Amino acid sequence: HVGSSSAKEVKCLMETVVPTAVVVEMTPSRLERIRQSNKSNDNDSTSTSRRPDLMRLLLGLAYRGWDVGGFNGFLFATFILGAGLVKRSQSLSEEAETLPRQDEFAATVAAADAVVGTQVIAADMELDDLIGTAAQSASSIEWLSVAAVGLGQELGWLTPDPVRRRKNESVADWALRRRDIATARASR
């Protein structure tokens, strides 16, 4: 996820390897939306970063969480998914300034679809399935504990996970550090 460089890397990889299958971390419904978008844009997979309406998104997530997984679903959707969206929203303007942005997922699908005989496998769960599975995987106390650890790391009370972005670290530097195998292995 390093701006347009990831999109260029995946296109080059597809052309060089000519795979028979490509597994992409996205939901089947998103794969179909990307294919439709790629067709309507003549495979122009550029996109602009825009700030989402966070309050609406968070309220929607809280509602879906409660509706699908009860109290545990609410905790997961609000504290885990919602917190990730808030952090992502905060870095959108910096990314737009420092990284030329091309949707690497759209580029992957377009490049894979251009290779005759390549199957694209969407390997992620739809939101409702994810919330339902997560809600059943831990108790309310365990989800609150996970949220407390995240908050403690964010406030500096606990040692942050090495994969988390450091203060004053650029998006590009963070992406390169995350690619380091030692960092990945040290992650909790």
Short mmCIF file of C-alpha atoms in Angstrom, two decimals:
data_model
loop_
_atom_site.label_atom_id
_atom_site.label_comp_id
_atom_site.label_asym_id
_atom_site.label_seq_id
_atom_site.Cartn_x
_atom_site.Cartn_y
_atom_site.Cartn_z
CA HIS A 1 0.00 0.00 0.00
CA VAL A 2 2.64 2.53 -1.04
CA GLY A 3 0.75 4.86 -3.31
CA SER A 4 1.11 4.29 -7.03
CA SER A 5 4.33 2.31 -6.62
CA SER A 6 2.32 -0.68 -5.35
CA ALA A 7 0.04 -0.48 -8.37
CA LYS A 8 3.05 -0.40 -10.72
CA GLU A 9 4.73 -3.29 -8.87
CA VAL A 10 1.66 -5.51 -9.12
CA LYS A 11 1.20 -4.77 -12.84
CA CYS A 12 4.84 -5.64 -13.53
CA LEU A 13 4.55 -8.79 -11.43
CA MET A 14 1.44 -9.96 -13.32
CA GLU A 15 3.11 -9.39 -16.70
CA THR A 16 6.29 -11.19 -15.60
CA VAL A 17 4.87 -14.18 -13.71
CA VAL A 18 1.64 -14.65 -15.74
CA PRO A 19 -0.14 -16.38 -12.83
CA THR A 20 -3.11 -18.72 -13.13
CA ALA A 21 -4.64 -17.37 -9.90
CA VAL A 22 -4.29 -14.18 -7.89
CA VAL A 23 -5.55 -13.94 -4.30
CA VAL A 24 -6.50 -10.40 -3.28
CA GLU A 25 -7.49 -9.26 0.22
CA MET A 26 -10.93 -7.93 -0.64
CA THR A 27 -14.53 -9.04 -0.41
CA PRO A 28 -16.29 -10.64 -3.40
CA SER A 29 -18.68 -7.67 -3.58
CA ARG A 30 -15.75 -5.22 -3.71
CA LEU A 31 -14.12 -7.28 -6.47
CA GLU A 32 -17.27 -6.91 -8.56
CA ARG A 33 -17.49 -3.15 -7.84
CA ILE A 34 -13.85 -2.71 -8.89
CA ARG A 35 -14.39 -4.67 -12.09
CA GLN A 36 -17.41 -2.49 -12.94
CA SER A 37 -15.42 0.66 -12.15
CA ASN A 38 -12.45 -0.55 -14.22
CA LYS A 39 -14.76 -1.18 -17.19
CA SER A 40 -16.47 2.20 -16.92
CA ASN A 41 -13.14 4.02 -16.53
CA ASP A 42 -11.47 2.14 -19.40
CA ASN A 43 -9.13 0.55 -16.83
CA ASP A 44 -8.02 3.93 -15.48
CA SER A 45 -7.62 2.96 -11.82
CA THR A 46 -6.61 6.33 -10.45
CA SER A 47 -8.49 7.61 -7.48
CA THR A 48 -8.43 10.60 -5.25
CA SER A 49 -8.35 10.41 -1.51
CA ARG A 50 -11.35 12.01 0.09
CA ARG A 51 -12.29 12.44 3.69
CA PRO A 52 -15.27 10.27 4.58
CA ASP A 53 -18.10 11.52 6.76
CA LEU A 54 -16.65 9.88 9.88
CA MET A 55 -19.60 10.39 12.18
CA ARG A 56 -21.98 8.77 9.70
CA LEU A 57 -19.54 5.92 9.11
CA LEU A 58 -19.02 5.29 12.82
CA LEU A 59 -22.74 5.38 13.56
CA GLY A 60 -23.37 3.00 10.66
CA LEU A 61 -20.67 0.64 11.92
CA ALA A 62 -22.06 0.73 15.46
CA TYR A 63 -25.54 -0.04 14.16
CA ARG A 64 -24.32 -2.92 11.92
CA GLY A 65 -22.24 -4.28 14.79
CA TRP A 66 -25.20 -4.29 17.17
CA ASP A 67 -27.60 -5.64 14.55
CA VAL A 68 -25.33 -8.50 13.45
CA GLY A 69 -23.43 -9.41 16.62
CA GLY A 70 -25.21 -7.83 19.58
CA PHE A 71 -23.07 -6.17 22.25
CA ASN A 72 -19.87 -7.97 21.15
CA GLY A 73 -20.52 -6.99 17.54
CA PHE A 74 -21.02 -3.39 18.66
CA LEU A 75 -17.70 -3.46 20.56
CA PHE A 76 -15.81 -4.98 17.61
CA ALA A 77 -17.32 -2.66 15.00
CA THR A 78 -16.90 0.46 17.11
CA PHE A 79 -13.54 -0.01 18.84
CA ILE A 80 -11.66 -2.14 16.30
CA LEU A 81 -13.10 -1.26 12.88
CA GLY A 82 -14.11 2.28 13.83
CA ALA A 83 -10.75 3.13 15.38
CA GLY A 84 -9.01 1.94 12.22
CA LEU A 85 -11.22 4.18 10.09
CA VAL A 86 -10.52 7.20 12.29
CA LYS A 87 -6.75 6.64 12.02
CA ARG A 88 -7.02 6.13 8.26
CA SER A 89 -9.04 9.31 7.90
CA GLN A 90 -6.37 11.29 9.74
CA SER A 91 -3.64 10.24 7.30
CA LEU A 92 -5.60 10.79 4.06
CA SER A 93 -4.52 14.41 3.56
CA GLU A 94 -0.86 13.56 4.21
CA GLU A 95 -1.01 10.66 1.77
CA ALA A 96 -2.54 12.88 -0.89
CA GLU A 97 0.35 15.34 -0.48
CA THR A 98 3.25 12.86 -0.26
CA LEU A 99 2.20 9.84 -2.33
CA PRO A 100 0.80 9.89 -5.82
CA ARG A 101 -2.31 7.78 -5.35
CA GLN A 102 -3.47 4.96 -7.56
CA ASP A 103 -5.76 2.24 -6.23
CA GLU A 104 -3.49 -0.81 -6.03
CA PHE A 105 -6.50 -3.12 -5.65
CA ALA A 106 -8.07 -1.83 -8.87
CA ALA A 107 -4.67 -2.07 -10.59
CA THR A 108 -4.29 -5.67 -9.39
CA VAL A 109 -7.71 -6.68 -10.70
CA ALA A 110 -7.13 -4.90 -14.02
CA ALA A 111 -3.68 -6.47 -14.46
CA ALA A 112 -4.95 -9.95 -13.53
CA ASP A 113 -7.95 -9.62 -15.85
CA ALA A 114 -5.56 -8.64 -18.67
CA VAL A 115 -3.68 -11.96 -18.30
CA VAL A 116 -5.68 -14.58 -20.17
CA GLY A 117 -6.76 -17.44 -17.94
CA THR A 118 -5.95 -15.76 -14.62
CA GLN A 119 -8.56 -16.20 -11.90
CA VAL A 120 -8.93 -13.47 -9.27
CA ILE A 121 -9.88 -14.87 -5.87
CA ALA A 122 -11.43 -12.43 -3.41
CA ALA A 123 -10.15 -13.60 -0.04
CA ASP A 124 -11.86 -11.49 2.57
CA MET A 125 -15.14 -11.65 4.44
CA GLU A 126 -18.12 -9.41 3.81
CA LEU A 127 -18.64 -6.91 6.65
CA ASP A 128 -21.64 -8.67 8.21
CA ASP A 129 -19.81 -12.02 8.16
CA LEU A 130 -16.71 -10.43 9.69
CA ILE A 131 -18.69 -8.76 12.48
CA GLY A 132 -20.67 -11.93 13.19
CA THR A 133 -17.56 -14.11 13.33
CA ALA A 134 -15.63 -11.61 15.45
CA ALA A 135 -18.56 -11.14 17.84
CA GLN A 136 -18.64 -14.88 18.49
CA SER A 137 -14.86 -15.27 18.80
CA ALA A 138 -14.40 -13.42 22.09
CA SER A 139 -16.34 -12.34 25.14
CA SER A 140 -17.29 -8.74 25.87
CA ILE A 141 -14.51 -8.53 28.47
CA GLU A 142 -11.96 -9.74 25.91
CA TRP A 143 -13.09 -7.16 23.33
CA LEU A 144 -12.92 -4.41 25.97
CA SER A 145 -9.41 -5.63 26.82
CA VAL A 146 -8.33 -5.38 23.18
CA ALA A 147 -9.78 -1.86 23.01
CA ALA A 148 -7.98 -0.91 26.24
CA VAL A 149 -4.63 -2.15 24.86
CA GLY A 150 -5.14 -0.13 21.67
CA LEU A 151 -6.04 2.97 23.65
CA GLY A 152 -3.09 2.43 26.01
CA GLN A 153 -0.72 2.18 23.04
CA GLU A 154 -2.22 5.26 21.43
CA LEU A 155 -1.86 7.33 24.63
CA GLY A 156 1.69 6.09 25.26
CA TRP A 157 0.88 4.14 28.44
CA LEU A 158 1.86 0.83 26.79
CA THR A 159 4.65 -0.02 24.36
CA PRO A 160 3.15 0.19 20.88
CA ASP A 161 3.18 -2.70 18.47
CA PRO A 162 6.26 -2.29 16.19
CA VAL A 163 4.07 -2.29 13.07
CA ARG A 164 2.09 0.75 14.23
CA ARG A 165 2.97 4.06 12.70
CA ARG A 166 5.31 6.13 14.84
CA LYS A 167 4.77 9.79 15.66
CA ASN A 168 6.22 12.07 12.96
CA GLU A 169 6.85 9.08 10.67
CA SER A 170 5.92 9.75 7.06
CA VAL A 171 3.49 7.41 5.32
CA ALA A 172 6.21 6.32 2.88
CA ASP A 173 8.72 5.57 5.67
CA TRP A 174 6.07 3.68 7.61
CA ALA A 175 5.17 1.57 4.58
CA LEU A 176 8.84 0.68 4.00
CA ARG A 177 9.35 -0.20 7.68
CA ARG A 178 6.26 -2.45 7.65
CA ARG A 179 7.78 -4.39 4.75
CA ASP A 180 10.80 -5.26 6.90
CA ILE A 181 10.62 -8.93 7.92
CA ALA A 182 12.08 -8.29 11.39
CA THR A 183 9.36 -5.70 12.06
CA ALA A 184 6.66 -8.06 10.89
CA ARG A 185 7.99 -10.87 13.08
CA ALA A 186 8.14 -8.58 16.14
CA SER A 187 4.52 -7.51 15.70
CA ARG A 188 1.98 -8.68 18.25
#
